[in-house]
CSV table of C-alpha atoms in Angstrom, one decimal:
chain,number,residue,atom,x,y,z
A,6,MET,CA,0.1,-0.1,-0.3
A,7,GLU,CA,2.8,2.1,0.8
A,8,GLY,CA,4.7,1.4,-2.3
A,9,MET,CA,1.4,2.5,-4.1
A,10,THR,CA,1.0,5.6,-2.6
A,11,VAL,CA,4.7,6.6,-3.4
A,12,MET,CA,4.2,5.8,-7.2
A,13,PHE,CA,0.9,7.8,-7.0
A,14,ARG,CA,3.0,11.0,-5.9
A,15,MET,CA,5.5,10.4,-8.4
A,16,ALA,CA,3.0,10.3,-10.9
A,17,LEU,CA,1.5,13.3,-9.4
A,18,SER,CA,5.0,15.1,-9.5
A,19,SER,CA,6.0,14.1,-13.1
A,20,SER,CA,2.3,15.3,-14.2
A,21,LYS,CA,3.0,18.9,-12.8
A,22,ARG,CA,6.7,19.1,-14.5
A,23,ALA,CA,4.7,18.2,-17.6
A,24,MET,CA,2.6,21.0,-17.5
A,25,LEU,CA,5.2,23.5,-16.6
A,26,ARG,CA,7.1,22.6,-19.3
A,27,GLY,CA,4.1,22.6,-21.7
A,28,TRP,CA,3.5,26.1,-20.8
A,29,ASN,CA,6.8,27.4,-20.8
A,30,ARG,CA,7.1,26.2,-23.9
A,31,LEU,CA,4.0,27.8,-25.2
A,32,SER,CA,5.1,31.2,-23.4
A,33,ARG,CA,8.6,30.8,-25.6
A,34,LYS,CA,7.0,30.8,-28.7
A,35,THR,CA,3.9,32.8,-27.9
A,36,TYR,CA,6.3,35.8,-26.5
A,37,SER,CA,9.8,35.0,-28.3
A,38,LYS,CA,11.8,37.6,-30.0
A,39,GLU,CA,10.7,37.4,-33.3
A,40,SER,CA,7.0,38.0,-32.1
A,41,LEU,CA,7.2,41.2,-30.0
A,42,PRO,CA,6.4,44.1,-30.8
A,43,LYS,CA,9.4,47.1,-30.9
A,44,ALA,CA,9.1,50.4,-29.6
A,45,TYR,CA,11.5,53.1,-30.0
A,46,GLY,CA,14.1,50.5,-31.6
A,47,HIS,CA,14.1,48.3,-28.3
A,48,PHE,CA,11.9,45.2,-27.7
A,49,VAL,CA,9.3,45.8,-25.6
A,50,PHE,CA,8.9,42.8,-23.3
A,51,LEU,CA,5.3,41.5,-22.4
A,52,LEU,CA,4.2,39.0,-19.4
A,53,PRO,CA,2.1,36.4,-20.2
A,54,VAL,CA,-1.0,36.8,-19.2
A,55,ALA,CA,-3.6,33.9,-18.9
A,56,PRO,CA,-6.6,34.0,-21.5
A,57,LEU,CA,-9.8,33.6,-18.7
A,58,PRO,CA,-8.5,37.7,-18.0
A,59,CYS,CA,-8.2,38.4,-21.2
A,60,LEU,CA,-11.5,36.9,-21.7
A,61,PHE,CA,-12.8,39.1,-18.9
A,62,TYR,CA,-11.8,42.4,-20.1
A,63,GLU,CA,-13.3,41.8,-23.3
A,64,ALA,CA,-17.0,41.2,-21.9
A,65,TYR,CA,-16.9,43.9,-19.3
A,66,GLY,CA,-15.6,46.4,-22.1
A,67,LYS,CA,-18.4,45.1,-23.9
A,68,ASN,CA,-20.6,45.7,-21.1
A,69,LEU,CA,-19.5,49.5,-20.3
A,70,LEU,CA,-20.2,50.0,-24.3
A,71,PHE,CA,-23.8,48.5,-23.8
A,72,ARG,CA,-24.1,50.5,-20.8
A,73,VAL,CA,-22.8,53.9,-22.3
A,74,VAL,CA,-25.1,53.5,-25.7
A,75,HIS,CA,-28.2,52.4,-23.6
A,76,ALA,CA,-27.7,55.7,-21.2
A,77,LYS,CA,-27.7,57.7,-24.7
A,78,GLU,CA,-30.6,56.2,-26.1
A,79,LYS,CA,-32.5,57.0,-22.3
A,80,ASP,CA,-31.0,60.4,-22.7
A,81,GLU,CA,-32.2,61.1,-26.2
A,82,ASP,CA,-35.7,59.8,-25.0
A,83,ILE,CA,-36.1,62.0,-22.1
A,84,LEU,CA,-35.1,64.8,-24.2
A,85,GLU,CA,-38.0,63.9,-26.9
A,86,GLN,CA,-40.5,63.5,-24.3
A,87,ALA,CA,-39.2,66.9,-23.2
A,88,ASP,CA,-39.7,68.9,-26.6
A,89,TYR,CA,-43.2,66.8,-26.8
A,90,LEU,CA,-43.9,68.8,-23.3
A,91,TYR,CA,-42.9,72.3,-24.3
A,92,GLY,CA,-44.4,72.0,-27.5
A,93,THR,CA,-47.9,71.1,-25.9
A,94,GLY,CA,-47.1,73.9,-23.5
A,95,GLU,CA,-47.2,71.7,-20.6
A,96,THR,CA,-45.0,74.1,-18.6
A,97,ASP,CA,-45.4,72.5,-15.1
A,98,LYS,CA,-44.6,68.8,-16.2
A,99,LEU,CA,-42.1,69.7,-18.2
A,100,TYR,CA,-40.3,71.5,-14.9
A,101,LYS,CA,-40.5,68.3,-13.1
A,102,LEU,CA,-38.8,66.3,-15.9
A,103,LEU,CA,-35.6,68.2,-16.4
A,104,ILE,CA,-35.6,69.4,-12.6
A,105,GLN,CA,-34.1,66.0,-12.2
A,106,TYR,CA,-31.1,66.5,-14.4
A,107,LYS,CA,-29.9,69.9,-12.9
A,108,ASP,CA,-26.6,68.4,-12.1
A,109,SER,CA,-26.0,66.7,-15.3
A,110,ASP,CA,-22.8,67.7,-17.5
A,111,ASN,CA,-25.5,67.4,-20.5
A,112,ALA,CA,-26.0,71.2,-22.2
A,113,GLU,CA,-29.0,69.9,-23.8
A,114,PHE,CA,-30.7,69.2,-20.7
A,115,LEU,CA,-29.2,72.3,-18.7
A,116,TRP,CA,-30.4,74.7,-21.4
A,117,ARG,CA,-34.1,73.2,-21.4
A,118,LEU,CA,-34.2,73.6,-17.8
A,119,ALA,CA,-33.1,77.0,-17.9
A,120,ARG,CA,-35.9,77.9,-20.6
A,121,THR,CA,-38.4,76.5,-18.5
A,122,THR,CA,-37.5,77.7,-15.4
A,123,ARG,CA,-37.6,81.2,-17.3
A,124,ASP,CA,-41.3,80.4,-18.5
A,125,LEU,CA,-42.4,79.6,-15.4
A,126,SER,CA,-41.2,82.7,-13.9
A,127,GLN,CA,-43.0,84.9,-16.9
A,128,MET,CA,-46.1,83.1,-15.9
A,129,SER,CA,-48.7,85.7,-14.8
A,130,LYS,CA,-49.7,82.9,-11.9
A,131,THR,CA,-46.0,83.2,-10.7
A,132,VAL,CA,-45.9,85.7,-7.1
A,133,ALA,CA,-43.0,88.6,-7.8
A,134,GLU,CA,-40.7,86.7,-5.2
A,135,ASP,CA,-40.8,83.2,-7.0
A,136,LYS,CA,-40.7,85.0,-10.3
A,137,LYS,CA,-37.2,86.8,-9.2
A,138,LYS,CA,-35.9,83.2,-7.5
A,139,LEU,CA,-36.6,81.5,-10.7
A,140,THR,CA,-34.8,84.1,-12.9
A,141,TYR,CA,-31.8,84.0,-11.4
A,142,GLU,CA,-31.7,80.4,-11.1
A,143,ALA,CA,-32.4,80.0,-14.6
A,144,PHE,CA,-29.2,82.0,-15.4
A,145,GLU,CA,-27.5,79.6,-13.4
A,146,TYR,CA,-28.3,77.0,-15.5
A,147,THR,CA,-27.2,78.3,-18.7
A,148,LYS,CA,-24.1,79.4,-17.3
A,149,LYS,CA,-23.7,75.6,-16.7
A,150,ALA,CA,-24.6,74.5,-19.7
A,151,LEU,CA,-22.1,76.9,-21.6
A,152,GLU,CA,-19.5,75.5,-19.1
A,153,ALA,CA,-20.6,72.0,-20.1
A,154,ASN,CA,-20.4,72.9,-24.2
A,155,GLU,CA,-19.6,76.1,-25.3
A,156,ALA,CA,-20.5,75.2,-29.0
A,157,CYS,CA,-24.4,74.6,-28.2
A,158,PHE,CA,-25.9,77.5,-30.0
A,159,ALA,CA,-29.2,77.2,-27.8
A,160,ALA,CA,-26.8,77.9,-24.4
A,161,HIS,CA,-25.6,80.8,-25.9
A,162,LYS,CA,-29.3,81.9,-26.3
A,163,TRP,CA,-30.6,81.3,-23.5
A,164,TYR,CA,-27.5,82.4,-21.5
A,165,ALA,CA,-28.3,85.7,-23.8
A,166,ILE,CA,-31.8,85.8,-22.4
A,167,CYS,CA,-31.4,85.1,-19.1
A,168,ILE,CA,-29.0,87.9,-18.5
A,169,SER,CA,-30.9,90.4,-19.7
A,170,ASP,CA,-33.7,89.3,-17.4
A,171,VAL,CA,-31.3,89.3,-14.6
A,172,GLY,CA,-30.5,92.8,-15.7
A,173,ASP,CA,-34.3,94.0,-14.8
A,174,TYR,CA,-33.3,93.3,-11.0
A,175,GLU,CA,-29.8,94.8,-10.9
A,176,GLY,CA,-30.2,98.4,-12.3
A,177,VAL,CA,-29.8,100.7,-15.5
A,178,ARG,CA,-25.8,100.3,-15.2
A,179,LYS,CA,-25.8,96.5,-15.1
A,180,LYS,CA,-28.8,96.2,-17.6
A,181,ILE,CA,-27.0,98.4,-20.0
A,182,GLY,CA,-23.4,96.6,-19.3
A,183,ASN,CA,-24.7,93.5,-19.8
A,184,ALA,CA,-26.7,94.3,-23.6
A,185,PHE,CA,-23.2,94.0,-24.7
A,186,ILE,CA,-23.0,90.6,-23.4
A,187,VAL,CA,-26.2,90.0,-25.0
A,188,LYS,CA,-25.6,91.0,-28.2
A,189,ASP,CA,-22.0,88.7,-28.2
A,190,HIS,CA,-23.8,85.8,-26.9
A,191,LEU,CA,-26.8,86.5,-29.9
A,192,LEU,CA,-24.4,86.7,-32.3
A,193,ARG,CA,-22.3,83.4,-31.4
A,194,ALA,CA,-25.8,81.5,-31.5
A,195,ILE,CA,-26.5,82.5,-35.1
A,196,GLU,CA,-22.9,81.5,-35.7
A,197,LEU,CA,-23.3,78.5,-35.0
A,198,ASN,CA,-26.9,78.2,-36.2
A,199,PRO,CA,-27.8,80.4,-39.0
A,200,LYS,CA,-31.2,78.6,-39.5
A,201,ASP,CA,-32.1,79.4,-35.7
A,202,ALA,CA,-34.9,82.0,-36.2
A,203,THR,CA,-35.3,82.5,-32.2
A,204,SER,CA,-31.7,84.0,-32.2
A,205,ILE,CA,-32.4,86.5,-35.3
A,206,HIS,CA,-35.7,87.5,-33.8
A,207,ILE,CA,-34.1,88.2,-30.2
A,208,LEU,CA,-31.3,90.0,-32.0
A,209,GLY,CA,-34.0,91.9,-33.9
A,210,LEU,CA,-35.4,93.0,-30.5
A,211,TRP,CA,-32.0,93.9,-29.2
A,212,CYS,CA,-32.0,96.5,-32.1
A,213,PHE,CA,-35.3,97.9,-31.8
A,214,ALA,CA,-34.7,98.6,-27.8
A,215,PHE,CA,-31.7,100.5,-28.3
A,216,ALA,CA,-33.7,102.3,-31.3
A,217,GLU,CA,-36.4,103.5,-29.4
A,218,LEU,CA,-34.7,104.6,-26.5
A,219,PRO,CA,-35.9,107.8,-24.6
A,220,TRP,CA,-33.5,110.5,-25.2
A,221,TYR,CA,-32.9,111.0,-21.5
A,222,GLN,CA,-32.2,107.1,-21.2
A,223,ARG,CA,-29.9,107.7,-23.9
A,224,LYS,CA,-28.1,110.6,-22.0
A,225,ILE,CA,-27.9,108.5,-19.1
A,226,ALA,CA,-26.2,105.5,-21.2
A,227,ALA,CA,-23.6,108.3,-22.6
A,228,VAL,CA,-22.7,109.2,-19.0
A,229,LEU,CA,-22.3,105.7,-17.7
A,230,PHE,CA,-20.4,104.3,-20.9
A,231,ALA,CA,-18.4,106.1,-23.3
A,232,ALA,CA,-19.8,104.0,-26.4
A,233,PRO,CA,-23.2,102.9,-25.3
A,234,PRO,CA,-25.1,100.3,-27.5
A,235,THR,CA,-27.1,101.8,-30.4
A,236,SER,CA,-29.1,101.0,-33.2
A,237,THR,CA,-32.2,101.8,-35.6
A,238,PHE,CA,-35.5,100.7,-36.4
A,239,GLU,CA,-34.0,99.5,-39.9
A,240,GLU,CA,-31.3,97.4,-38.3
A,241,ALA,CA,-34.5,95.7,-36.3
A,242,LEU,CA,-36.7,94.9,-39.4
A,243,ALA,CA,-34.1,93.4,-41.0
A,244,TYR,CA,-33.4,90.9,-38.3
A,245,PHE,CA,-37.4,90.3,-38.2
A,246,LEU,CA,-37.7,90.1,-42.0
A,247,LYS,CA,-34.6,87.6,-42.1
A,248,ALA,CA,-36.3,85.1,-38.8
A,249,GLU,CA,-39.5,85.3,-40.7
A,250,GLU,CA,-37.3,84.1,-44.3
A,251,VAL,CA,-35.2,81.8,-41.9
A,252,ASP,CA,-38.8,79.9,-40.5
A,253,SER,CA,-41.5,81.5,-41.9
A,254,ASN,CA,-44.7,82.3,-39.7
A,255,PHE,CA,-43.1,80.7,-36.5
A,256,TYR,CA,-43.6,83.5,-33.5
A,257,SER,CA,-46.5,85.5,-33.3
A,258,LYS,CA,-44.2,88.0,-31.7
A,259,ASN,CA,-42.0,88.1,-34.9
A,260,LEU,CA,-45.4,89.1,-36.7
A,261,LEU,CA,-46.1,91.6,-33.8
A,262,MET,CA,-42.5,93.0,-34.2
A,263,LEU,CA,-42.5,93.4,-38.1
A,264,GLY,CA,-45.8,95.4,-37.3
A,265,LYS,CA,-44.3,98.0,-34.9
A,266,SER,CA,-40.9,98.1,-36.9
A,267,TYR,CA,-42.7,99.3,-40.0
A,268,MET,CA,-44.8,101.7,-37.8
A,269,MET,CA,-41.9,103.1,-36.7
A,270,LEU,CA,-40.6,103.8,-40.0
A,271,ASN,CA,-44.0,104.9,-41.1
A,272,ASN,CA,-45.0,102.3,-43.3
A,273,LYS,CA,-48.9,101.7,-42.2
A,274,ASN,CA,-49.7,99.2,-45.0
A,275,GLU,CA,-47.1,96.7,-44.1
A,276,ALA,CA,-47.7,97.2,-40.5
A,277,LEU,CA,-51.4,96.9,-40.3
A,278,PHE,CA,-50.6,93.5,-42.3
A,279,TRP,CA,-48.2,91.7,-40.2
A,280,ILE,CA,-50.5,93.1,-37.0
A,281,SER,CA,-53.6,91.2,-38.7
A,282,LYS,CA,-51.3,88.3,-39.5
A,283,ALA,CA,-50.1,88.4,-35.3
A,284,LYS,CA,-53.7,88.5,-34.4
A,285,ASP,CA,-54.7,85.5,-36.2
A,286,TYR,CA,-52.1,83.6,-35.0
A,287,PRO,CA,-53.1,80.2,-33.2
A,288,ALA,CA,-52.6,81.3,-29.2
A,289,HIS,CA,-50.7,78.1,-28.0
A,290,THR,CA,-48.7,79.9,-25.4
A,291,GLU,CA,-49.3,82.6,-22.4
A,292,GLU,CA,-47.6,85.0,-24.8
A,293,ASP,CA,-49.5,84.6,-27.8
A,294,LYS,CA,-52.1,85.5,-25.8
A,295,GLN,CA,-51.0,88.3,-24.8
A,296,VAL,CA,-50.0,89.4,-28.4
A,297,LYS,CA,-53.9,88.6,-29.0
A,298,SER,CA,-55.4,90.6,-26.6
A,299,VAL,CA,-52.7,93.5,-25.6
A,300,TYR,CA,-50.6,94.6,-28.6
A,301,TYR,CA,-52.4,93.6,-31.3
A,302,TYR,CA,-55.9,95.8,-30.0
A,303,TYR,CA,-53.6,98.8,-29.0
A,304,TYR,CA,-52.4,99.0,-32.1
A,305,LEU,CA,-55.3,98.1,-34.3
A,306,GLY,CA,-57.1,101.1,-32.6
A,307,PHE,CA,-53.9,103.2,-33.2
A,308,TYR,CA,-54.4,102.4,-37.2
A,309,PHE,CA,-58.2,102.5,-37.1
A,310,LEU,CA,-57.7,106.2,-35.5
A,311,SER,CA,-54.9,107.0,-38.2
A,312,CYS,CA,-56.4,105.6,-41.0
A,313,SER,CA,-59.7,107.2,-40.3
A,314,GLN,CA,-57.9,110.9,-40.1
A,315,THR,CA,-56.1,110.6,-43.0
A,316,SER,CA,-59.4,109.0,-45.0
A,317,HIS,CA,-57.2,105.8,-45.6
A,318,THR,CA,-59.0,102.7,-46.6
A,319,ILE,CA,-57.3,100.0,-43.7
A,320,PRO,CA,-56.1,97.0,-45.6
A,321,LEU,CA,-57.0,93.8,-45.1
A,322,SER,CA,-54.5,92.0,-46.9
A,323,LYS,CA,-50.9,92.2,-47.7
A,324,PRO,CA,-50.6,94.9,-50.5
A,325,VAL,CA,-49.0,93.8,-53.7
């Protein structure tokens, strides 16, 4: 019995030695000098690696890639849902969806969150204290969006809008100083996406605001700044027309501003044509309703009075 035990141990030892010799031969064959890669004129010596860890890392890499693709698809689904809610005017639901991503490093989430937060601040039901808080929150989200992706045109556009809103709470000097920043970011947004009608429209608003600045405010601006921002109604009109060319009938306020610009340039027929279009625009948002109920009737009343005094017929369609 003892002899059999000794023989078994010898056989086992021999088997181990054979396995080791086999592995060494495999190692020498696999990592011989001829098969080793060269780097900078010297051989790069590799340690033999067992096949199972390689398979593990390959599986891990595939799993990681799958998770990245899956996360990207999930983000796209959420953004699609967000755009649907925005299109249907469900601002409260949209805010609840996007606020979950306030700490995201994805600019697409952040600028949409800024837009929605600002929309909430603009609603008539929002009290003054909350309006201010939401205005500053929206601005912070646009800053984060730009930090995440400077090449995102929408981040520049909403940064310009929100910094202008913030200026309303920080005095005339700050408001005028921010105007230069607003224009720079709008121009950058248009550079990144020349087909975005809203960026072009907002630049038209910027021009209109400084074109109609009262003389005493111009004096204040001249005292505060050596070269205060200036513009003309012709320049504003050019941007509003360009926005309409890029995306016809995209926004009720662009139609209204075309009418106001023509009014300031004393072109009554064109003014009334565009104001009539603003009146007929479907009211999807609260702003659309304001355009219909306030601006349209105010300016239409002005034109009825003006035309009756000059005995002109009011055109109901665009003149040829």
